[in-house]
Every structure is written in structure tokens, then in C-alpha cells.
Coordinates of C-alpha atoms in Angstrom, one line a residue:
Chain H
X467 CA -3.3 10.5 11.4
X468 CA -1.5 8.4 9.0
X469 CA 2.1 7.5 8.4
X470 CA 1.9 3.7 7.8
X471 CA 5.1 3.4 5.8
X472 CA 8.4 4.9 7.0
X473 CA 10.6 6.2 4.3
X474 CA 14.3 5.8 4.6
X475 CA 16.4 8.9 3.9
X476 CA 18.6 7.0 1.4
X477 CA 15.7 5.6 -0.5
X478 CA 14.0 9.0 -0.6
X479 CA 17.1 10.7 -2.0
X480 CA 17.4 8.0 -4.7
X481 CA 13.7 8.4 -5.5
X482 CA 14.0 12.2 -5.6
X483 CA 17.0 12.0 -8.0
X484 CA 14.6 10.7 -10.7
X485 CA 12.8 14.1 -10.6
X486 CA 13.9 17.6 -11.5
X487 CA 13.1 18.9 -8.1
X488 CA 16.5 19.7 -6.7
X489 CA 18.0 18.3 -3.5
X490 CA 16.0 16.9 -0.6
X491 CA 15.8 19.6 2.1
X492 CA 13.2 18.1 4.5
X493 CA 10.6 15.4 4.7
X494 CA 8.1 15.0 7.6
X495 CA 5.3 12.5 7.9
X496 CA 2.0 14.3 8.2
X497 CA -1.3 13.4 9.8
X498 CA -3.5 13.8 6.7
X499 CA -5.7 11.3 5.1
X500 CA -6.5 7.9 6.5
X501 CA -5.9 5.6 3.5
X502 CA -2.3 6.5 2.6
X503 CA 1.0 7.7 4.1
X504 CA 1.6 11.4 3.4
X505 CA 4.8 13.4 3.8
X506 CA 5.5 17.1 3.7
X507 CA 8.4 17.3 1.3
X508 CA 10.7 20.3 0.9
X509 CA 13.1 20.3 -2.0
X510 CA 15.2 22.8 -3.8
X511 CA 12.1 23.4 -6.0
X512 CA 9.7 24.2 -3.2
X513 CA 7.1 22.4 -1.1
X514 CA 5.3 19.2 -2.1
X515 CA 3.3 16.3 -0.7
X516 CA 4.8 12.8 -1.1
X517 CA 2.1 10.1 -1.0
X518 CA 2.8 6.4 -0.5
X519 CA -0.3 4.5 -1.5
X520 CA -1.2 1.9 1.0
X521 CA -3.0 -1.4 0.3
X522 CA -6.5 0.0 0.7
X523 CA -6.0 1.9 -2.5
X524 CA -5.9 -0.4 -5.5
X525 CA -2.8 0.2 -7.6
X526 CA -4.9 -0.3 -10.8
X527 CA -6.9 2.8 -9.9
X528 CA -4.0 5.2 -9.4
X529 CA -3.8 6.3 -13.0
X530 CA -7.5 7.3 -12.8
X531 CA -6.8 9.5 -9.7
X532 CA -3.7 11.1 -11.0
X533 CA -5.1 11.8 -14.4
X534 CA -8.2 13.3 -12.8
X535 CA -6.1 15.7 -10.8
X536 CA -4.3 16.8 -14.0
X537 CA -7.6 17.1 -15.9
X538 CA -9.2 19.2 -13.2
X539 CA -6.2 21.4 -12.6
X540 CA -6.0 22.1 -16.4
X541 CA -9.6 23.3 -16.1
X542 CA -9.1 25.7 -13.2
X543 CA -10.2 23.5 -10.3
X544 CA -7.5 24.1 -7.7
X545 CA -6.3 20.7 -6.6
X546 CA -2.9 19.0 -6.1
X547 CA -1.1 18.5 -9.4
X548 CA 1.0 15.3 -9.8
X549 CA 4.6 16.0 -10.6
X550 CA 6.1 14.0 -13.4
X551 CA 9.6 12.6 -13.0
X552 CA 12.4 13.0 -15.6
X553 CA 10.8 10.2 -17.6
X554 CA 7.5 12.0 -17.7
X555 CA 5.8 9.6 -15.4
X556 CA 3.8 10.7 -12.3
X557 CA 3.6 7.3 -10.5
X558 CA 6.8 5.7 -9.1
X559 CA 7.7 3.3 -6.3
X560 CA 9.2 4.0 -2.9
X561 CA 9.6 1.9 0.2
X562 CA 7.8 -0.9 -1.6
X563 CA 4.7 1.2 -2.3
X564 CA 3.4 3.0 -5.3
X565 CA 4.3 6.6 -4.7
X566 CA 3.6 10.1 -6.2
X567 CA 4.8 13.6 -5.5
X568 CA 2.0 16.2 -5.8
X569 CA 2.1 19.9 -5.5
X570 CA 1.6 21.4 -2.0
X571 CA -1.7 23.4 -1.7
X572 CA -2.0 26.2 0.8
X573 CA -5.2 26.3 2.8
X574 CA -6.7 24.6 5.9
X575 CA -9.7 22.6 6.8
X576 CA -12.6 24.2 8.6
X577 CA -13.6 22.3 11.7
X578 CA -17.0 24.0 12.2
X579 CA -18.4 24.9 8.8
X580 CA -20.8 27.8 8.7
X581 CA -23.5 28.4 6.1
X582 CA -21.0 30.6 4.1
X583 CA -18.6 27.6 3.9
X584 CA -21.4 25.4 2.8
X585 CA -22.3 27.9 0.0
X586 CA -18.6 28.0 -1.1
X587 CA -18.6 24.2 -1.1
X588 CA -21.7 24.1 -3.2
X589 CA -20.1 26.3 -5.9
X590 CA -16.9 24.3 -5.8
X591 CA -18.7 21.0 -6.1
X592 CA -20.7 22.1 -9.1
X593 CA -17.5 23.5 -10.8
X594 CA -15.8 20.2 -10.1
X595 CA -18.7 18.3 -11.8
X596 CA -18.7 20.6 -14.7
X597 CA -14.9 20.5 -15.1
X598 CA -14.9 16.7 -15.0
X599 CA -17.7 16.3 -17.6
X600 CA -15.2 15.6 -20.4
X601 CA -12.9 13.4 -18.4
X602 CA -12.4 10.3 -20.5
X603 CA -11.6 7.7 -17.8
X604 CA -14.3 5.8 -15.9
X605 CA -14.2 4.1 -12.5
X606 CA -17.2 2.3 -11.0
X607 CA -18.2 3.2 -7.5
X608 CA -17.6 0.1 -5.4
X609 CA -19.2 1.8 -2.5
X610 CA -22.6 2.5 -4.1
X611 CA -25.9 0.6 -3.5
X612 CA -24.7 -2.7 -5.0
X613 CA -21.7 -2.8 -2.7
X614 CA -23.5 -2.1 0.6
X615 CA -25.0 -5.5 1.3
X616 CA -21.8 -7.4 0.6
X617 CA -20.0 -5.0 2.9
X618 CA -22.5 -5.4 5.7
X619 CA -23.2 -9.2 5.5
X620 CA -19.9 -10.6 6.9
X621 CA -20.2 -8.6 10.1
X622 CA -24.0 -8.2 10.4
X623 CA -24.1 -10.4 13.5
X624 CA -22.2 -7.9 15.5
X625 CA -24.5 -4.9 14.9
X626 CA -25.9 -5.0 18.4
X627 CA -22.4 -4.2 19.7
X628 CA -22.6 -0.8 18.1
X629 CA -26.2 0.2 18.5
X630 CA -29.4 -1.5 19.7
X631 CA -31.6 -2.4 16.7
X632 CA -28.9 -1.5 14.2
X633 CA -29.0 -4.9 12.3
X634 CA -32.7 -4.7 11.6
X635 CA -32.5 -1.0 10.7
X636 CA -29.7 -1.7 8.2
X637 CA -31.5 -4.7 6.7
X638 CA -34.7 -2.7 6.2
X639 CA -32.8 0.3 4.8
X640 CA -30.9 -1.9 2.3
X641 CA -34.2 -3.3 1.1
X642 CA -35.7 0.2 0.8
X643 CA -32.7 1.6 -1.1
X644 CA -32.1 -1.4 -3.4
X645 CA -35.8 -1.1 -4.5
X646 CA -35.7 2.6 -5.2
X647 CA -32.1 3.5 -6.1
X648 CA -32.1 5.8 -9.1
X649 CA -29.9 4.4 -11.9
X650 CA -30.3 7.0 -14.7
X651 CA -29.4 10.3 -13.1
X652 CA -26.9 12.7 -14.7
X653 CA -23.5 11.2 -14.0
X654 CA -19.8 11.7 -14.4
X655 CA -16.8 12.0 -12.2
X656 CA -17.7 12.6 -8.5
X657 CA -15.4 13.2 -5.6
X658 CA -17.4 10.9 -3.3
X659 CA -15.6 11.9 -0.1
X660 CA -15.7 15.7 0.0
X661 CA -15.7 16.0 3.8
X662 CA -14.4 19.2 5.5
X663 CA -11.0 17.5 5.8
X664 CA -10.7 17.5 2.0
X665 CA -11.6 21.1 1.3
X666 CA -9.1 23.8 2.0
X667 CA -10.0 27.4 2.8
X668 CA -8.0 30.6 3.0
X669 CA -10.4 32.9 4.9
X670 CA -13.9 32.5 3.5
X671 CA -12.7 31.3 0.1
X672 CA -12.0 27.7 -1.0
X673 CA -8.3 27.4 -1.9
X674 CA -8.4 23.8 -3.1
X675 CA -9.9 20.3 -3.0
X676 CA -7.7 17.3 -2.1
X677 CA -7.8 13.5 -1.6
X678 CA -9.4 12.2 -4.8
X679 CA -8.9 8.6 -3.8
X680 CA -12.6 7.7 -3.7
X681 CA -13.4 9.6 -6.9
X682 CA -15.5 7.5 -9.3
X683 CA -18.1 7.7 -12.0
X684 CA -21.5 8.1 -10.4
X685 CA -24.5 10.4 -10.1
X686 CA -23.6 14.1 -9.5
X687 CA -26.5 14.5 -7.1
X688 CA -25.2 11.6 -5.0
X689 CA -22.0 13.6 -4.5
X690 CA -24.1 16.5 -3.4
X691 CA -26.0 14.2 -0.9
X692 CA -22.6 13.1 0.5
X693 CA -21.7 16.7 1.1
X694 CA -25.0 17.5 2.7
X695 CA -24.4 14.7 5.2
X696 CA -20.8 15.7 5.9
X697 CA -21.3 19.5 6.2
X698 CA -24.8 20.4 7.2
X699 CA -25.2 18.8 10.6
X700 CA -24.2 20.1 14.0
X701 CA -21.9 18.4 16.5
X702 CA -24.9 16.6 18.0
X703 CA -25.7 15.3 14.5
X704 CA -28.8 17.5 14.1
X705 CA -29.6 18.7 10.6
X706 CA -29.1 22.4 10.1
X707 CA -31.5 23.5 7.3
X708 CA -29.8 26.9 6.7
X709 CA -26.5 25.1 5.9
X710 CA -28.3 22.6 3.7
X711 CA -30.0 25.4 1.8
X712 CA -26.7 27.3 1.4
X713 CA -25.1 24.2 -0.1
X714 CA -27.9 23.3 -2.4
X715 CA -28.7 26.8 -3.6
X716 CA -25.0 27.6 -4.4
X717 CA -24.7 24.3 -6.2
X718 CA -27.8 24.9 -8.3
X719 CA -26.6 28.3 -9.3
X720 CA -23.6 26.7 -11.1
X721 CA -25.2 23.5 -12.1
X722 CA -29.0 23.4 -12.2
X723 CA -30.6 20.2 -10.9
X724 CA -32.9 18.2 -13.2
X725 CA -36.3 17.3 -11.9
X726 CA -35.3 13.6 -11.5
X727 CA -32.3 14.6 -9.4
X728 CA -34.5 16.6 -7.1
X729 CA -37.0 13.8 -6.8
X730 CA -34.3 11.3 -6.0
X731 CA -32.5 13.5 -3.5
X732 CA -34.1 12.1 -0.3
X733 CA -33.2 8.6 -1.5
X734 CA -29.6 9.7 -2.3
X735 CA -29.3 11.4 1.1
X736 CA -30.4 8.1 2.8
X737 CA -27.9 6.2 0.7
X738 CA -25.0 8.5 1.4
X739 CA -25.8 8.2 5.1
X740 CA -25.9 4.4 4.9
X741 CA -22.7 4.2 2.9
X742 CA -20.7 6.0 5.6
X743 CA -22.6 4.3 8.4
X744 CA -21.5 0.9 6.9
X745 CA -17.9 1.7 6.2
X746 CA -17.5 3.2 9.6
X747 CA -19.2 0.2 11.1
X748 CA -16.9 -2.2 9.4
X749 CA -13.8 -0.1 10.4
X750 CA -15.1 0.1 14.0
X751 CA -15.3 -3.7 14.3
X752 CA -12.0 -4.3 12.6
X753 CA -9.5 -2.0 14.3
X754 CA -6.2 -3.9 13.9
X755 CA -4.0 -4.3 17.0
X756 CA -1.6 -1.5 17.3
X757 CA -3.6 0.7 14.9
X758 CA -2.4 4.3 14.7
X759 CA -5.8 5.6 13.5
X760 CA -8.8 5.8 15.7
X761 CA -11.9 4.7 13.9
X762 CA -14.7 7.2 13.5
X763 CA -18.0 6.5 15.3
X764 CA -20.6 4.9 13.0
X765 CA -23.4 6.1 15.2
X766 CA -23.0 9.6 13.8
X767 CA -24.3 8.3 10.5
X768 CA -27.0 6.3 12.1
X769 CA -28.4 9.6 13.5
X770 CA -28.1 11.2 10.1
X771 CA -29.8 8.3 8.4
X772 CA -32.7 8.5 10.8
X773 CA -33.1 12.2 9.9
X774 CA -33.3 11.4 6.2
X775 CA -35.8 8.6 6.8
X776 CA -38.1 11.3 8.3
X777 CA -38.0 13.4 5.1
X778 CA -41.2 13.0 3.2
X779 CA -39.8 14.4 -0.1
X780 CA -37.2 16.8 -1.5
X781 CA -39.0 19.8 -0.1
X782 CA -37.6 18.8 3.3
X783 CA -34.3 20.0 2.0
X784 CA -35.8 23.1 0.4
X785 CA -35.6 21.6 -3.0
X786 CA -38.3 22.2 -5.6
X787 CA -38.2 21.9 -9.3
Chain W
X220 CA 4.1 9.9 15.4
X221 CA 2.5 12.4 17.6
X222 CA -0.5 14.7 17.2
X223 CA -2.2 14.4 20.6
X224 CA -4.0 17.7 20.6
X225 CA -6.1 18.8 17.6
X226 CA -6.0 22.5 16.8
X227 CA -9.1 24.2 15.7
X228 CA -8.7 26.5 12.7
X229 CA -10.5 29.4 14.4
X230 CA -8.4 29.0 17.6
X231 CA -5.2 28.9 15.5
X232 CA -6.1 32.0 13.5
X233 CA -6.7 33.8 16.8
X234 CA -3.4 32.6 18.2
X235 CA -1.5 33.5 15.1
X236 CA -3.0 37.0 15.2
X237 CA -0.9 37.7 18.3
X238 CA 2.3 37.2 16.2
X239 CA 3.7 39.3 13.4
X240 CA 3.8 36.3 11.0
X241 CA 1.1 37.2 8.5
X242 CA -2.0 35.2 7.7
X243 CA -2.4 31.4 8.2
X244 CA -1.7 29.6 5.0
X245 CA -1.5 26.0 6.1
X246 CA -1.1 23.8 9.2
X247 CA -0.5 20.1 9.2
X248 CA 0.1 17.8 12.1
X249 CA 3.4 16.1 11.7
X250 CA 4.8 12.8 13.0
X251 CA 7.8 14.2 14.9
X252 CA 8.7 13.9 18.5
X253 CA 6.8 11.6 20.9
X254 CA 6.3 14.0 23.9
X255 CA 4.5 16.9 22.2
X256 CA 2.1 17.7 19.4
X257 CA 3.9 19.2 16.4
X258 CA 2.5 21.0 13.4
X259 CA 4.0 22.2 10.2
X260 CA 2.9 25.8 10.0
X261 CA 2.9 27.9 6.8
X262 CA 2.1 31.6 7.2
X263 CA 2.7 34.8 5.2
X264 CA 6.1 35.0 6.9
X265 CA 7.3 31.5 5.9
X266 CA 7.5 28.0 7.4
X267 CA 7.5 27.3 11.1
X268 CA 6.9 24.5 13.6
X269 CA 4.0 24.9 16.0
X270 CA 4.5 22.9 19.2
X271 CA 1.8 22.1 21.7
X272 CA 3.4 20.9 24.9
X273 CA 1.7 17.8 26.3
X274 CA 1.5 16.8 29.9
X275 CA 4.7 14.8 30.0
X276 CA 6.6 18.1 29.6
X277 CA 6.4 20.2 32.8
X278 CA 5.2 23.7 32.0
X279 CA 7.7 25.1 34.6
X280 CA 10.5 23.8 32.4
X281 CA 9.5 25.4 29.2
X282 CA 11.3 28.7 29.8
X283 CA 14.5 26.7 30.3
X284 CA 14.1 24.9 26.9
X285 CA 13.1 28.0 25.0
X286 CA 15.8 30.2 26.5
X287 CA 18.3 27.4 25.7
X288 CA 17.4 27.4 22.0
X289 CA 17.8 31.2 21.9
X290 CA 21.1 31.0 23.7
X291 CA 22.5 28.3 21.4
X292 CA 21.2 29.9 18.2
X293 CA 22.9 33.2 19.2
X294 CA 26.1 31.3 19.5
X295 CA 25.9 29.7 16.1
X296 CA 24.5 26.3 17.0
X297 CA 21.8 25.7 14.4
X298 CA 18.6 24.8 16.2
X299 CA 15.0 26.0 16.1
X300 CA 14.6 29.5 17.3
X301 CA 11.4 30.4 19.3
X302 CA 9.4 33.1 17.6
X303 CA 8.2 35.9 20.0
X304 CA 4.7 37.2 19.7
X305 CA 3.8 40.9 19.5
X306 CA 4.2 41.2 23.3
X307 CA 7.8 39.8 23.1
X308 CA 6.8 36.5 24.6
X309 CA 7.8 33.1 23.1
X310 CA 5.4 30.9 25.1
X311 CA 1.6 31.1 24.6
X312 CA -1.5 28.9 25.0
X313 CA -3.4 27.2 22.3
X314 CA -6.1 24.5 22.6
X315 CA -5.6 24.4 26.3
X316 CA -1.9 23.7 26.1
X317 CA 1.3 25.7 26.4
X318 CA 2.3 26.4 22.8
X319 CA 5.2 27.9 21.0
X320 CA 6.1 28.7 17.4
X321 CA 9.7 27.9 16.4
X322 CA 11.5 28.4 13.2
X323 CA 11.4 25.5 10.6
X324 CA 14.8 23.9 10.1
X325 CA 15.6 22.2 6.9
X326 CA 17.3 18.8 7.1
X327 CA 16.4 15.2 7.6
X328 CA 17.2 12.4 10.0
X329 CA 19.6 9.6 9.0
X330 CA 18.1 6.2 9.6
X331 CA 21.4 4.3 9.2
X332 CA 24.2 6.4 10.5
X333 CA 27.7 5.7 9.1
X334 CA 31.0 6.5 10.8
X335 CA 31.0 9.9 9.0
X336 CA 27.7 10.8 10.5
X337 CA 29.0 9.8 13.9
X338 CA 32.0 12.0 13.4
X339 CA 29.8 15.0 12.4
X340 CA 27.7 14.3 15.5
X341 CA 30.8 14.3 17.8
X342 CA 31.8 17.7 16.5
X343 CA 28.3 19.1 16.9
X344 CA 27.9 17.7 20.4
X345 CA 31.1 19.3 21.5
X346 CA 30.1 22.6 20.0
X347 CA 26.7 22.3 21.7
X348 CA 28.5 21.8 25.1
X349 CA 30.9 24.7 24.5
X350 CA 28.1 27.0 23.3
X351 CA 26.1 26.2 26.4
X352 CA 28.9 26.7 28.9
X353 CA 27.7 30.2 29.8
X354 CA 24.0 29.4 29.8
X355 CA 22.7 30.8 33.1
X356 CA 19.7 28.6 33.8
X357 CA 19.9 25.2 35.4
X358 CA 17.7 22.2 35.3
X359 CA 18.3 19.0 37.3
X360 CA 18.4 15.7 35.3
X361 CA 15.4 13.8 36.7
X362 CA 16.4 10.8 34.7
X363 CA 19.9 10.4 36.1
X364 CA 21.1 7.8 38.6
X365 CA 19.0 9.0 41.5
X366 CA 15.9 8.8 39.4
X367 CA 16.3 5.3 38.1
X368 CA 15.4 3.2 41.2
X369 CA 12.1 5.2 41.9
X370 CA 11.3 4.8 38.2
X371 CA 11.8 1.0 38.2
X372 CA 10.4 0.1 41.7
X373 CA 6.7 0.5 41.0
X374 CA 6.8 -1.9 38.0
X375 CA 9.7 -4.1 39.0
X376 CA 7.5 -7.1 39.5
X377 CA 6.6 -7.3 35.9
X378 CA 10.2 -7.5 34.6
X379 CA 9.9 -11.1 33.6
X380 CA 7.2 -10.1 31.1
X381 CA 9.8 -8.3 29.1
X382 CA 12.9 -10.5 29.4
X383 CA 14.0 -13.4 31.5
X384 CA 16.2 -12.3 34.4
X385 CA 15.6 -8.7 33.8
X386 CA 14.5 -7.8 37.3
X387 CA 17.7 -9.3 38.9
X388 CA 19.9 -7.7 36.3
X389 CA 18.4 -4.2 36.8
X390 CA 18.7 -4.6 40.6
X391 CA 22.3 -5.5 40.4
X392 CA 23.0 -2.8 37.8
X393 CA 21.3 -0.1 40.0
X394 CA 23.5 -1.2 42.9
X395 CA 26.7 -1.1 40.8
X396 CA 26.0 2.3 39.3
X397 CA 24.7 4.0 42.5
X398 CA 28.0 3.0 44.2
X399 CA 30.2 4.2 41.4
X400 CA 28.4 7.1 39.7
X401 CA 30.8 10.0 39.2
X402 CA 29.4 13.2 40.7
X403 CA 32.1 15.8 39.9
X404 CA 32.7 15.5 36.2
X405 CA 32.7 18.7 34.1
X406 CA 29.1 19.6 33.7
X407 CA 26.8 22.1 32.0
X408 CA 23.8 22.0 29.7
X409 CA 23.5 18.6 27.9
X410 CA 20.9 17.6 25.3
X411 CA 20.4 14.2 27.0
X412 CA 18.3 12.8 24.0
X413 CA 20.5 13.3 20.9
X414 CA 19.2 10.3 19.0
X415 CA 19.4 10.2 15.2
X416 CA 15.8 11.5 15.1
X417 CA 16.9 14.7 16.7
X418 CA 19.9 15.5 14.4
X419 CA 19.2 16.9 10.9
X420 CA 21.6 16.4 8.0
X421 CA 21.8 17.9 4.6
X422 CA 24.0 15.5 2.7
X423 CA 27.0 14.7 5.0
X424 CA 26.7 17.9 7.1
X425 CA 24.6 18.5 10.1
X426 CA 22.1 21.2 9.4
X427 CA 20.7 21.4 12.9
X428 CA 19.8 19.9 16.3
X429 CA 16.2 19.7 17.5
X430 CA 14.0 18.6 20.4
X431 CA 15.6 20.1 23.5
X432 CA 12.9 18.9 25.9
X433 CA 15.1 16.6 27.8
X434 CA 18.0 19.1 28.1
X435 CA 19.3 19.5 31.6
X436 CA 22.4 20.3 33.6
X437 CA 24.6 17.2 33.8
X438 CA 28.0 15.8 32.9
X439 CA 29.1 16.4 29.4
X440 CA 30.6 13.0 29.1
X441 CA 27.2 11.5 30.0
X442 CA 25.7 13.2 26.9
X443 CA 28.5 11.6 24.9
X444 CA 27.7 8.2 26.4
X445 CA 24.0 8.6 25.4
X446 CA 25.1 9.4 21.8
X447 CA 27.4 6.3 21.8
X448 CA 24.4 4.2 22.8
X449 CA 22.1 5.8 20.3
X450 CA 24.4 6.0 17.2
X451 CA 27.1 3.3 17.4
X452 CA 25.3 0.0 17.3
X453 CA 24.0 -1.9 14.3
X454 CA 20.4 -3.0 13.7
X455 CA 21.1 -6.2 15.8
X456 CA 22.3 -4.0 18.7
X457 CA 26.0 -5.0 18.2
X458 CA 28.5 -2.4 19.0
X459 CA 30.4 -0.9 16.0
X460 CA 33.8 0.2 17.2
X461 CA 34.6 2.3 14.2
X462 CA 31.5 4.4 14.7
X463 CA 32.3 4.7 18.4
X464 CA 35.8 5.8 17.6
X465 CA 34.5 8.3 15.0
X466 CA 32.1 9.9 17.5
X467 CA 34.6 10.1 20.4
X468 CA 37.6 11.3 18.3
X469 CA 35.6 14.0 16.7
X470 CA 34.2 15.1 20.0
X471 CA 37.6 15.2 21.6
X472 CA 39.0 17.4 18.8
X473 CA 36.6 20.1 19.7
X474 CA 36.4 19.5 23.4
X475 CA 39.2 17.4 25.0
X476 CA 38.1 14.9 27.6
X477 CA 39.6 15.2 31.1
X478 CA 41.2 12.1 32.6
X479 CA 38.3 11.6 35.0
X480 CA 35.8 11.8 32.1
X481 CA 37.7 9.0 30.3
X482 CA 38.0 6.9 33.5
X483 CA 34.2 7.3 34.1
X484 CA 33.2 6.6 30.5
X485 CA 32.4 2.9 30.9
X486 CA 30.2 3.7 33.9
X487 CA 28.5 6.5 32.0
X488 CA 27.8 4.2 29.1
X489 CA 26.2 1.6 31.4
X490 CA 24.2 4.3 33.0
X491 CA 23.0 5.7 29.7
X492 CA 22.0 2.2 28.5
X493 CA 20.1 1.6 31.8
X494 CA 18.3 5.0 31.6
X495 CA 16.8 4.2 28.2
X496 CA 16.2 0.6 29.2
X497 CA 14.2 1.8 32.2
X498 CA 12.1 4.5 30.5
X499 CA 11.3 2.2 27.6
X500 CA 10.5 -0.6 30.0
X501 CA 8.0 1.7 31.9
X502 CA 6.5 2.9 28.6
X503 CA 6.3 -0.7 27.3
X504 CA 4.2 -1.7 30.3
X505 CA 2.0 1.4 30.3
X506 CA 0.7 1.7 26.8
X507 CA -2.6 3.5 27.3
X508 CA -5.6 2.1 25.4
X509 CA -6.0 3.8 22.1
X510 CA -2.4 5.0 22.1
X511 CA -1.3 6.5 18.8
X512 CA 2.4 5.8 19.5
X513 CA 4.0 2.4 19.5
X514 CA 6.4 2.0 22.4
X515 CA 10.0 1.3 21.6
X516 CA 11.4 -2.1 22.6
X517 CA 13.3 -1.9 25.9
X518 CA 15.3 -5.1 25.0
X519 CA 17.4 -3.0 22.5
X520 CA 18.9 -1.3 25.5
X521 CA 19.2 -4.5 27.5
X522 CA 21.5 -5.7 24.8
X523 CA 23.5 -2.5 24.8
X524 CA 23.8 -2.6 28.6
X525 CA 25.2 -6.1 28.5
X526 CA 27.8 -4.9 26.0
X527 CA 28.9 -2.1 28.3
X528 CA 29.0 -4.5 31.2
X529 CA 31.7 -6.5 29.3
X530 CA 34.0 -3.4 28.9
X531 CA 36.9 -3.7 31.3
X532 CA 37.8 0.0 31.1
X533 CA 37.7 3.0 28.8
X534 CA 40.2 1.4 26.4
X535 CA 37.3 -0.8 25.2
X536 CA 36.0 2.4 23.5
X537 CA 39.4 3.4 22.2
X538 CA 39.7 6.1 24.9
X539 CA 43.1 6.8 26.5
X540 CA 44.2 9.8 28.4

């Protein structure tokens, strides 16, 4: 849950007066996202989400994220749409933070995704990739292979606190992935964090995608590998092949995978698992005193990484050219 | 902020199917209240608040609270109204907790109340007391004078950790108040926790009162003394007489104070300050590991108590019969 910055009612009323959204009717901090402070906002014009961007989101990246949402929404991908103020600007400042008002999206996250949800996700992810193909802005993925070693190094010495043998395993895996990471796969805008929290359903249908604050320019198949890690394991972190197949098959029906994407998939799956293992590991060791967010357990992604290490090739995931 | 119990989407859909509120459209944990888990709930029938009652609220008391909201709403006090399910029952179970759906109330809390807000509060509090006069249920105030010593005793030895001389001060104050506490003042249902968080405004007007989970049967003037403590001090905990006068004058215009209520007011103000000093002190010493709520500083109420100790009689507050 995440409301890091409290908004004063007087400041909020002044901020809202720069928009054509009518009077403030209600504003409640909500437990959504872990990077920013989010509020449910009710005004004379309807329901919205007010987001205050906290320091983990670089202010220089905000135009990329907001433009992306506009780009996708204009191409039929249901996602929050930034609301522009009277001056035509989507990004303002509130309570000392960059702030934006975005449209409120109905839908709810699925805690226990079934194969049908994974199939819906596969289609939505492919449509997201296709809709973003002509997006002009670019943003490097700071959390891809070149970023992992610098992320791990400063706190490598504490790896035994989290799991026995973790330090050696990560070192070996970094070496493996750095030597083999595919650099020329079909690329474009990827979501890069499309966990169940960030996909809204109404019944069996996806009603929208949210939280584009890790979006970046990277390989499409890597985004698919992140989703496979996030959606296709059970509560004991065991791979569920029928969910993986549902995700991959639905994706490929909308956006066929090239032979090199298929060949690279086991490497991408290992990389995706390592990326979340490492960021969770760093967060786990660095819980600030008085933190209002409980860190997620990095060992979940250690288990997933070990699974992917056991995959001989892409056929493990049911992928064949 | 407070979302202690996570609600599973499947459980929620099943729970909602016992109501005539249409399909689930959205549900977001909100940072409101510190005793319970609250969710913003959007269904085919509109906006609601879903409350899961946590263990600090005794289940046996829930019918009192829910009936009170119905009683008040029927008498024109704007407050959340419990929604009954298809069986005509307002209290259900969800995620292993007692749970209720209540109507969503527009309005927002005022962070820095002015005298005009205090005046509006005084009128609303008097109307609340008058509307509750014929409420049939009773609930003893466990946090009144007889409850303070048992609350303090188990952790009295740690008082020096919080403020120098605190233990002796509390001991003396307990003795003073136990000897003088008025037992026969006009009584009925009081809110007992009407802090700025629990009063919604739209512009200068009060749009509703919320959070009745400390409501109980006690002296009306004690409720007024709680409000004076909560609303009429500045950020440095200095008493602001013009706000106090605005609160008390507005209250008395709707519900005149009897001579014995006026005479007792300085004692009630000290008691109200001690009550919040003690509960905050206990919470301060007992922050559970991994708590998602930051405890409030008890020393705020130590400063307020000292102010009230300096009042010679009710004229200090501008009160005269």
C-alpha cells in the first residue's frame, strides 16, 4: 500500500482549480502501486486517479509515461488517460511532487489467475506491443542485463542472509546471461511490469492495463517472459505449463514470434526471473525504518529462476518455430 | 493508512452476490481509519465503502454502530448508511472478518480547521446529540475515567521513555480526575472520536460525519470537550481561544449547556486530553513489528493536558451560565 505524500485539502483545491474538472468532492489515498502515492479523486466531472510521483520515479521520465498512455489509449488499448489542465498540460506539481490526474478505470486485479486469464493477458500484451510500435519516444531499460551487476554488487555480501548459496548462484547466473543475452530481438515499447496487480479484469475480460512507470524500449519477447514469470506459477512457485501455454499461444495468435525470439526465450525467462530476484533482494535488505510497505520475498524469484535454469530449450515452454 | 486484510477478488464477488448492488466494477483499499480495513467499492449500483472490522473492534458492538448510523441517517444527520443484503442484514463476513458495505459519502477532511470550521462542527455535534437522544441501544464507554488507570498501569514503568516526569503527572491527574469526574451530566449517544479526519466538508459546509466505531453512551459535554481538544489547538499544540469559542458558541445555539455541564467542562477537557494521551501512549509503546500504521505522538496530548490544568474554571473557555 502506498500513500507516501499527504495532500492538504487547500493545496488540492488550488491544484484542481487549474483543471476543468469541477469542484472537489472527495479524495482518498489508495493502496495501489508501490512507487507512487495514489488517490481516488471524485470531482464534479467524475472519478479519477490522482498520482503524486515519488522519488523512485525520475521526473525526466514522466513525459514518456504520460505520452505512452495517450498513445495507447488513442489506439484502443484501454489504459488510464492523463487529463490535461486548462493550459493543456498533463503534468503539474502538488505537495512538492510532480503530479498528474488520470482517468479512473473500472476493473479489479485477479489474485489467482487461471489459464483463461493468462490467455486474455497474452492477447492484451500482443495488442499493447502492436499499438506501441509507432510510439516515437524511447526510454532505455535501466533494469535489463547491463543493470543487474551494478544493482547486485553493493549488497552482494549479504546474500547469505536471504538464502544459502544465493551469492554464488547470482554470480554464476550473471555470467551466464551477460554472455548470452540477445541484443537484436524485435523491440519497441514494453510494459516491463505487467504483474496481475497491473491488469484489470471485469469478469473474464481484461478491462484495462495500468501502471506504466517501468515501461521502456526493449525486446517484446522479454516482456512476454516477465509475464510468464508473474502469471504462470502457483502459490508454491511451481511452474504451471497449461498457464504458460495459454499465455504464449494467445500472444502468438496476435503477434507471431520470430525464430530468434523463440530460441532466446529460455534466456529471457531466466533474465526476467533474475531481474525481479535482484530488485526484491535489494528492497528486502533496504527496508527503511517506519516503512509503510512490506517488501516482497525475493526467494519467490529464486525458485522461478531455478525452474528456468532447468529448461533445456524453448520446447520446455511449448514453443516451437 | 489501513488495509490490514486483503480481499480476494473471488471472495468479494461471492460476497457482493448476496447484495442487490449489481456487478463488481472496482475495489481499492483506502487509507482511511486506523482500526479497520476500508475499501472504495464501485458496483453497478454506484460507489460504496466496504469495511472489514479488525480485531480492535469488538464484534458484539457492531450492531450498535450500524444501528446508530441508520438511526442518525433517518433523522437527517448525514452519515454513511449501512447497506442491507438480500436477506435484510447489514453485517456479513468476508475474508474471515465481520464486514459491512456502507454508502459512500462525498466530502473531504480539513487539515487546518479555521474558526468557521469549528463553528460548523459545533452545530453538527449538537445536532448529532439531539438526533441520537431517542436511540434505544446503549454502549458503555470503555475509555472513560474508570478505564484509564487499567490502561496505564501495565506500561506505567516506561513513561520516562516518552516524556520526563510523565509517570508522576499521569498518576496525579488520574487521582484528580477520579475524585472529581462528573457522573450525572446529561448523557446519550456520543461520537467520542470526532477528530478532523472524521468530519467531511464540501467547501465551508459539513457534508457528513464518519467512523462511529468509538460511539458510546456518555456525557454530551464530554464529546464537546474531545472536539475542543481535537480542533482548537494550533500545530504547536497551543490553544486557540477564538476556535474554542466558535465551537462552543455554535454548539450552545443548537443545544444549550446546563449549568452543571459548564461547571464540569474544565474537568471534562482534562479528561479528554488524558484519554487520548493514554491511548496514544500505549500505542506508541506497542508498535507491532511490520506495522503499517505510524503511531501518533502522545506528547501532543500532554501539551494539551497541561493547558487544561492551567484553566481555573469554565470562564477560561469563554463559558458562563
